């Protein structure tokens, strides 16, 4: 971060008073106007619901150029990472800022692998949920509950504690997600296997059972690894901002990540991959696509095409390009060519991409549009989709949380408001109302 001569002058037209607002520059992306002293100087707050023009923090982790469809983790383009790297390496990169050497990578992978089991008593805790609980409800509860099981890593002032809890969450998240799934199915839980790599292990815990060995298809394992890479971090989105805001009060990391999971659950965010599949099922047939596209364009209809549009990407979502390729690889590997939902999805993609409304509003298929189709083809139930997103995003949340704790300018997040309610008035006794 640097500042140079550029500044803005803010003038109060009623009094004629002026203030200089300094400008800060990052390495990439728009400059920001520093308004930290604005209230002290002018007595006014800024107003920006949805934070469409607000930078909430300084960060060195992830950069997005939404107009040009660029996504960089620590400077590396997502396309290169998806093609050449693997999820463990990306986790290391996000956490430590650099790609690991071969030795660092091997040690990191070993350390994560040896934290994948969860405290056995957590199984008892899990049984408190109804069988039909949504996996995201289970994830919120189980991850929050980690703070009750791992007291030895919740001192946020201690960098070693922070790293141990970070490793624990990256390692245990697939175990917890798979547990939630098995619990719902009524099948016995499958313990992690240390000889398997991260994505393979996840597939193993999801799909094997004590009666039958699950053969891991390398195409599916690679697709899962790529999906994890693509979802690993995404700058200051709703759930990441939730993690930062929760953490800014000094809350323990398990509680903060649980808050992030809750935020991710919503259909406007991570819940969109589940919503895409529900929408495709509602459309029902390729011939109905046009009607649904018209509904999405109708101002008087609240229906939106799930999996289309993005707050930041106004050209294309670079993740969805990679995901589209993976989608076709998975469908080929599984020999799925006549999946009706896929046909509907492709028809929808075609019509929406050619439609004036979607072109004008820059609404393109986002990452959730394709991930839902891949998960469906892999045999993952719809309600698990967002849980998978949470598994992948955990490393991003943790890297951002660590960065915030280490930032010397960090303060508790405390936005202000424009109050439009009743002015002060006197209490009226109940008999006189
Ligand atoms: N279908 C139809 N119209 C849409 C859609 C859509 N999916 N998305 C936006 N619009 C319209 C919207 O009605 C508005 O029209 P107007 O200007 O006439 O009022 C205009 O486009 C701008 O929309 P917005 O809601 O102001 O834009 P936003 O930046 O606040 O919202 C979004 C972004 C992702 C929440 C929104 O596009 C959406 O709801 N998409 C569907 C849900 C979805 O796929 N979410 C996943 C996002 S990617 C994964 C992630 O990062 O979590």
PDB file of C-alpha atoms in Angstrom, residues 86-281:
ATOM      1  CA  UNK A  86      -3.258 -29.281  -6.487  1.00  0.00           C
ATOM      2  CA  UNK A  87      -5.443 -28.283  -3.564  1.00  0.00           C
ATOM      3  CA  UNK A  88      -2.854 -28.931  -0.829  1.00  0.00           C
ATOM      4  CA  UNK A  89      -0.331 -26.730  -2.614  1.00  0.00           C
ATOM      5  CA  UNK A  90      -2.981 -24.013  -3.054  1.00  0.00           C
ATOM      6  CA  UNK A  91      -3.797 -24.211   0.668  1.00  0.00           C
ATOM      7  CA  UNK A  92      -0.117 -23.678   1.484  1.00  0.00           C
ATOM      8  CA  UNK A  93       0.049 -20.780  -0.972  1.00  0.00           C
ATOM      9  CA  UNK A  94      -3.002 -19.049   0.493  1.00  0.00           C
ATOM     10  CA  UNK A  95      -1.823 -19.549   4.081  1.00  0.00           C
ATOM     11  CA  UNK A  96       1.875 -18.728   3.689  1.00  0.00           C
ATOM     12  CA  UNK A  97       1.960 -16.448   0.624  1.00  0.00           C
ATOM     13  CA  UNK A  98       4.380 -18.546  -1.509  1.00  0.00           C
ATOM     14  CA  UNK A  99       4.271 -21.854  -3.338  1.00  0.00           C
ATOM     15  CA  UNK A 100       5.947 -24.543  -1.180  1.00  0.00           C
ATOM     16  CA  UNK A 101       9.211 -26.312  -2.019  1.00  0.00           C
ATOM     17  CA  UNK A 102       8.904 -30.086  -2.469  1.00  0.00           C
ATOM     18  CA  UNK A 103       9.889 -30.669   1.194  1.00  0.00           C
ATOM     19  CA  UNK A 104       7.524 -27.999   2.509  1.00  0.00           C
ATOM     20  CA  UNK A 105       4.731 -29.449   0.421  1.00  0.00           C
ATOM     21  CA  UNK A 106       5.320 -33.005   1.660  1.00  0.00           C
ATOM     22  CA  UNK A 107       5.410 -31.853   5.297  1.00  0.00           C
ATOM     23  CA  UNK A 108       2.286 -29.733   4.913  1.00  0.00           C
ATOM     24  CA  UNK A 109       0.356 -32.572   3.306  1.00  0.00           C
ATOM     25  CA  UNK A 110       1.543 -34.961   6.020  1.00  0.00           C
ATOM     26  CA  UNK A 111       0.515 -32.565   8.805  1.00  0.00           C
ATOM     27  CA  UNK A 112      -2.933 -31.974   7.307  1.00  0.00           C
ATOM     28  CA  UNK A 113      -3.440 -35.717   6.774  1.00  0.00           C
ATOM     29  CA  UNK A 114      -2.633 -36.429  10.432  1.00  0.00           C
ATOM     30  CA  UNK A 115      -5.297 -33.999  11.658  1.00  0.00           C
ATOM     31  CA  UNK A 116      -8.222 -35.424   9.670  1.00  0.00           C
ATOM     32  CA  UNK A 117      -9.813 -37.488  12.449  1.00  0.00           C
ATOM     33  CA  UNK A 118     -12.219 -35.718  14.755  1.00  0.00           C
ATOM     34  CA  UNK A 119     -12.605 -36.284  18.494  1.00  0.00           C
ATOM     35  CA  UNK A 120     -14.671 -39.469  18.843  1.00  0.00           C
ATOM     36  CA  UNK A 121     -17.047 -37.735  21.224  1.00  0.00           C
ATOM     37  CA  UNK A 122     -18.116 -35.448  18.375  1.00  0.00           C
ATOM     38  CA  UNK A 123     -20.047 -38.427  16.999  1.00  0.00           C
ATOM     39  CA  UNK A 124     -22.266 -38.245  20.079  1.00  0.00           C
ATOM     40  CA  UNK A 125     -22.718 -34.545  19.486  1.00  0.00           C
ATOM     41  CA  UNK A 126     -23.719 -35.285  15.867  1.00  0.00           C
ATOM     42  CA  UNK A 127     -26.433 -37.681  17.019  1.00  0.00           C
ATOM     43  CA  UNK A 128     -28.232 -34.735  18.620  1.00  0.00           C
ATOM     44  CA  UNK A 129     -29.250 -33.552  15.142  1.00  0.00           C
ATOM     45  CA  UNK A 130     -32.409 -34.816  13.472  1.00  0.00           C
ATOM     46  CA  UNK A 131     -31.633 -37.387  10.778  1.00  0.00           C
ATOM     47  CA  UNK A 132     -33.051 -35.100   8.082  1.00  0.00           C
ATOM     48  CA  UNK A 133     -31.030 -32.044   9.175  1.00  0.00           C
ATOM     49  CA  UNK A 134     -29.578 -30.065   6.274  1.00  0.00           C
ATOM     50  CA  UNK A 135     -25.805 -30.751   6.055  1.00  0.00           C
ATOM     51  CA  UNK A 136     -25.128 -27.009   6.332  1.00  0.00           C
ATOM     52  CA  UNK A 137     -27.007 -26.917   9.660  1.00  0.00           C
ATOM     53  CA  UNK A 138     -24.815 -29.802  10.824  1.00  0.00           C
ATOM     54  CA  UNK A 139     -21.664 -28.066   9.532  1.00  0.00           C
ATOM     55  CA  UNK A 140     -22.487 -24.795  11.365  1.00  0.00           C
ATOM     56  CA  UNK A 141     -23.042 -26.724  14.590  1.00  0.00           C
ATOM     57  CA  UNK A 142     -20.137 -29.170  14.305  1.00  0.00           C
ATOM     58  CA  UNK A 143     -17.532 -26.592  13.296  1.00  0.00           C
ATOM     59  CA  UNK A 144     -18.651 -24.194  16.030  1.00  0.00           C
ATOM     60  CA  UNK A 145     -18.446 -27.140  18.443  1.00  0.00           C
ATOM     61  CA  UNK A 146     -14.791 -27.770  17.539  1.00  0.00           C
ATOM     62  CA  UNK A 147     -14.020 -24.921  19.956  1.00  0.00           C
ATOM     63  CA  UNK A 148     -15.503 -27.050  22.737  1.00  0.00           C
ATOM     64  CA  UNK A 149     -13.302 -30.032  21.797  1.00  0.00           C
ATOM     65  CA  UNK A 150      -9.965 -28.358  20.985  1.00  0.00           C
ATOM     66  CA  UNK A 151      -9.281 -25.866  23.786  1.00  0.00           C
ATOM     67  CA  UNK A 152      -5.550 -26.131  23.211  1.00  0.00           C
ATOM     68  CA  UNK A 153      -5.625 -24.037  20.005  1.00  0.00           C
ATOM     69  CA  UNK A 154      -8.007 -21.153  20.704  1.00  0.00           C
ATOM     70  CA  UNK A 155      -5.551 -18.522  22.002  1.00  0.00           C
ATOM     71  CA  UNK A 156      -5.697 -16.187  19.026  1.00  0.00           C
ATOM     72  CA  UNK A 157      -2.744 -14.114  20.268  1.00  0.00           C
ATOM     73  CA  UNK A 158      -0.452 -17.153  19.911  1.00  0.00           C
ATOM     74  CA  UNK A 159       0.682 -17.728  16.277  1.00  0.00           C
ATOM     75  CA  UNK A 160       1.261 -21.438  17.014  1.00  0.00           C
ATOM     76  CA  UNK A 161      -2.307 -21.847  18.288  1.00  0.00           C
ATOM     77  CA  UNK A 162      -3.568 -20.026  15.220  1.00  0.00           C
ATOM     78  CA  UNK A 163      -1.677 -22.349  12.897  1.00  0.00           C
ATOM     79  CA  UNK A 164      -2.750 -25.504  14.748  1.00  0.00           C
ATOM     80  CA  UNK A 165      -6.418 -24.487  14.588  1.00  0.00           C
ATOM     81  CA  UNK A 166      -5.980 -23.557  10.900  1.00  0.00           C
ATOM     82  CA  UNK A 167      -4.566 -27.009  10.078  1.00  0.00           C
ATOM     83  CA  UNK A 168      -7.270 -28.644  12.151  1.00  0.00           C
ATOM     84  CA  UNK A 169     -10.056 -26.936  10.249  1.00  0.00           C
ATOM     85  CA  UNK A 170      -8.630 -27.609   6.772  1.00  0.00           C
ATOM     86  CA  UNK A 171      -8.086 -31.251   7.747  1.00  0.00           C
ATOM     87  CA  UNK A 172     -11.354 -31.921   9.571  1.00  0.00           C
ATOM     88  CA  UNK A 173     -13.785 -30.136   7.289  1.00  0.00           C
ATOM     89  CA  UNK A 174     -14.132 -33.024   4.749  1.00  0.00           C
ATOM     90  CA  UNK A 175     -14.503 -35.481   7.652  1.00  0.00           C
ATOM     91  CA  UNK A 176     -17.307 -33.387   9.144  1.00  0.00           C
ATOM     92  CA  UNK A 177     -19.051 -32.910   5.762  1.00  0.00           C
ATOM     93  CA  UNK A 178     -18.892 -36.664   5.049  1.00  0.00           C
ATOM     94  CA  UNK A 179     -20.174 -37.424   8.575  1.00  0.00           C
ATOM     95  CA  UNK A 180     -23.148 -35.125   8.005  1.00  0.00           C
ATOM     96  CA  UNK A 181     -23.896 -37.019   4.789  1.00  0.00           C
ATOM     97  CA  UNK A 182     -23.546 -40.493   6.272  1.00  0.00           C
ATOM     98  CA  UNK A 183     -25.654 -39.504   9.286  1.00  0.00           C
ATOM     99  CA  UNK A 184     -28.429 -38.338   6.970  1.00  0.00           C
ATOM    100  CA  UNK A 185     -28.235 -41.588   4.986  1.00  0.00           C
ATOM    101  CA  UNK A 186     -28.198 -43.709   8.103  1.00  0.00           C
ATOM    102  CA  UNK A 187     -24.926 -45.373   7.074  1.00  0.00           C
ATOM    103  CA  UNK A 188     -21.942 -45.928   9.399  1.00  0.00           C
ATOM    104  CA  UNK A 189     -19.332 -43.177   9.375  1.00  0.00           C
ATOM    105  CA  UNK A 190     -16.227 -43.873   7.339  1.00  0.00           C
ATOM    106  CA  UNK A 191     -12.952 -42.857   8.976  1.00  0.00           C
ATOM    107  CA  UNK A 192     -10.287 -41.011   6.958  1.00  0.00           C
ATOM    108  CA  UNK A 193      -7.488 -43.070   5.383  1.00  0.00           C
ATOM    109  CA  UNK A 194      -4.003 -41.617   5.630  1.00  0.00           C
ATOM    110  CA  UNK A 195      -2.716 -43.221   2.437  1.00  0.00           C
ATOM    111  CA  UNK A 196      -5.199 -41.191   0.395  1.00  0.00           C
ATOM    112  CA  UNK A 197      -4.751 -37.636  -0.791  1.00  0.00           C
ATOM    113  CA  UNK A 198      -7.159 -34.890   0.299  1.00  0.00           C
ATOM    114  CA  UNK A 199      -9.770 -35.076  -2.502  1.00  0.00           C
ATOM    115  CA  UNK A 200      -9.511 -38.884  -2.718  1.00  0.00           C
ATOM    116  CA  UNK A 201     -10.019 -39.160   1.011  1.00  0.00           C
ATOM    117  CA  UNK A 202     -13.119 -37.037   0.809  1.00  0.00           C
ATOM    118  CA  UNK A 203     -14.606 -39.244  -1.936  1.00  0.00           C
ATOM    119  CA  UNK A 204     -13.675 -42.309   0.125  1.00  0.00           C
ATOM    120  CA  UNK A 205     -15.415 -40.987   3.265  1.00  0.00           C
ATOM    121  CA  UNK A 206     -18.487 -40.006   1.233  1.00  0.00           C
ATOM    122  CA  UNK A 207     -18.926 -43.122  -0.897  1.00  0.00           C
ATOM    123  CA  UNK A 208     -17.355 -46.170   0.722  1.00  0.00           C
ATOM    124  CA  UNK A 209     -19.096 -48.298   3.314  1.00  0.00           C
ATOM    125  CA  UNK A 210     -17.911 -51.198   5.471  1.00  0.00           C
ATOM    126  CA  UNK A 211     -19.443 -53.749   3.070  1.00  0.00           C
ATOM    127  CA  UNK A 212     -17.870 -52.493  -0.113  1.00  0.00           C
ATOM    128  CA  UNK A 213     -14.529 -51.007  -1.080  1.00  0.00           C
ATOM    129  CA  UNK A 214     -14.969 -47.797  -3.078  1.00  0.00           C
ATOM    130  CA  UNK A 215     -12.775 -47.581  -6.171  1.00  0.00           C
ATOM    131  CA  UNK A 216     -11.628 -44.011  -6.579  1.00  0.00           C
ATOM    132  CA  UNK A 217     -11.892 -42.870 -10.192  1.00  0.00           C
ATOM    133  CA  UNK A 218      -8.821 -40.663 -10.870  1.00  0.00           C
ATOM    134  CA  UNK A 219     -10.880 -38.388 -13.177  1.00  0.00           C
ATOM    135  CA  UNK A 220     -13.375 -37.734 -10.384  1.00  0.00           C
ATOM    136  CA  UNK A 221     -10.607 -37.263  -7.802  1.00  0.00           C
ATOM    137  CA  UNK A 222      -8.885 -34.720 -10.049  1.00  0.00           C
ATOM    138  CA  UNK A 223     -12.201 -32.956 -10.766  1.00  0.00           C
ATOM    139  CA  UNK A 224     -12.857 -32.740  -7.032  1.00  0.00           C
ATOM    140  CA  UNK A 225      -9.353 -31.356  -6.465  1.00  0.00           C
ATOM    141  CA  UNK A 226      -9.896 -28.711  -9.181  1.00  0.00           C
ATOM    142  CA  UNK A 227     -13.289 -27.773  -7.707  1.00  0.00           C
ATOM    143  CA  UNK A 228     -11.597 -27.296  -4.325  1.00  0.00           C
ATOM    144  CA  UNK A 229      -8.919 -25.083  -5.924  1.00  0.00           C
ATOM    145  CA  UNK A 230     -11.502 -22.950  -7.757  1.00  0.00           C
ATOM    146  CA  UNK A 231     -13.509 -22.311  -4.585  1.00  0.00           C
ATOM    147  CA  UNK A 232     -10.586 -21.895  -2.180  1.00  0.00           C
ATOM    148  CA  UNK A 233     -10.742 -18.111  -1.832  1.00  0.00           C
ATOM    149  CA  UNK A 234     -12.573 -15.192  -3.358  1.00  0.00           C
ATOM    150  CA  UNK A 235     -11.479 -11.961  -1.748  1.00  0.00           C
ATOM    151  CA  UNK A 236     -13.907 -10.092   0.555  1.00  0.00           C
ATOM    152  CA  UNK A 237     -17.168 -11.900  -0.332  1.00  0.00           C
ATOM    153  CA  UNK A 238     -20.083 -12.168   2.138  1.00  0.00           C
ATOM    154  CA  UNK A 239     -18.861 -15.227   4.052  1.00  0.00           C
ATOM    155  CA  UNK A 240     -15.223 -14.065   4.197  1.00  0.00           C
ATOM    156  CA  UNK A 241     -16.331 -10.651   5.424  1.00  0.00           C
ATOM    157  CA  UNK A 242     -18.479 -12.460   8.003  1.00  0.00           C
ATOM    158  CA  UNK A 243     -15.436 -14.430   9.186  1.00  0.00           C
ATOM    159  CA  UNK A 244     -13.379 -11.240   9.423  1.00  0.00           C
ATOM    160  CA  UNK A 245     -16.138  -9.327  11.215  1.00  0.00           C
ATOM    161  CA  UNK A 246     -16.720 -12.161  13.708  1.00  0.00           C
ATOM    162  CA  UNK A 247     -12.967 -12.503  14.253  1.00  0.00           C
ATOM    163  CA  UNK A 248     -12.493  -8.762  14.736  1.00  0.00           C
ATOM    164  CA  UNK A 249     -14.050  -9.062  18.207  1.00  0.00           C
ATOM    165  CA  UNK A 250     -11.424 -11.650  19.203  1.00  0.00           C
ATOM    166  CA  UNK A 251     -13.748 -14.660  18.842  1.00  0.00           C
ATOM    167  CA  UNK A 252     -12.030 -18.047  18.483  1.00  0.00           C
ATOM    168  CA  UNK A 253     -11.356 -19.295  14.915  1.00  0.00           C
ATOM    169  CA  UNK A 254     -13.760 -22.245  15.058  1.00  0.00           C
ATOM    170  CA  UNK A 255     -16.631 -19.919  15.996  1.00  0.00           C
ATOM    171  CA  UNK A 256     -15.620 -17.498  13.206  1.00  0.00           C
ATOM    172  CA  UNK A 257     -15.550 -20.221  10.530  1.00  0.00           C
ATOM    173  CA  UNK A 258     -18.918 -21.456  11.736  1.00  0.00           C
ATOM    174  CA  UNK A 259     -20.262 -17.920  11.159  1.00  0.00           C
ATOM    175  CA  UNK A 260     -18.722 -18.004   7.652  1.00  0.00           C
ATOM    176  CA  UNK A 261     -20.513 -21.295   6.932  1.00  0.00           C
ATOM    177  CA  UNK A 262     -23.823 -19.711   7.970  1.00  0.00           C
ATOM    178  CA  UNK A 263     -23.276 -16.827   5.576  1.00  0.00           C
ATOM    179  CA  UNK A 264     -22.224 -19.130   2.743  1.00  0.00           C
ATOM    180  CA  UNK A 265     -25.456 -21.100   3.097  1.00  0.00           C
ATOM    181  CA  UNK A 266     -27.636 -18.370   1.526  1.00  0.00           C
ATOM    182  CA  UNK A 267     -28.836 -18.870  -2.095  1.00  0.00           C
ATOM    183  CA  UNK A 268     -27.306 -15.565  -3.222  1.00  0.00           C
ATOM    184  CA  UNK A 269     -23.867 -16.947  -2.182  1.00  0.00           C
ATOM    185  CA  UNK A 270     -22.722 -20.574  -1.822  1.00  0.00           C
ATOM    186  CA  UNK A 271     -26.259 -21.906  -1.636  1.00  0.00           C
ATOM    187  CA  UNK A 272     -26.614 -21.067  -5.340  1.00  0.00           C
ATOM    188  CA  UNK A 273     -25.156 -24.424  -6.470  1.00  0.00           C
ATOM    189  CA  UNK A 274     -27.987 -26.218  -4.671  1.00  0.00           C
ATOM    190  CA  UNK A 275     -30.478 -23.650  -5.986  1.00  0.00           C
ATOM    191  CA  UNK A 276     -29.254 -24.278  -9.580  1.00  0.00           C
ATOM    192  CA  UNK A 277     -30.146 -27.953  -9.393  1.00  0.00           C
ATOM    193  CA  UNK A 278     -33.513 -27.223  -7.780  1.00  0.00           C
ATOM    194  CA  UNK A 279     -34.190 -24.723 -10.575  1.00  0.00           C
ATOM    195  CA  UNK A 280     -33.209 -27.204 -13.323  1.00  0.00           C
ATOM    196  CA  UNK A 281     -35.556 -29.735 -11.760  1.00  0.00           C
TER     197      UNK A 281
END
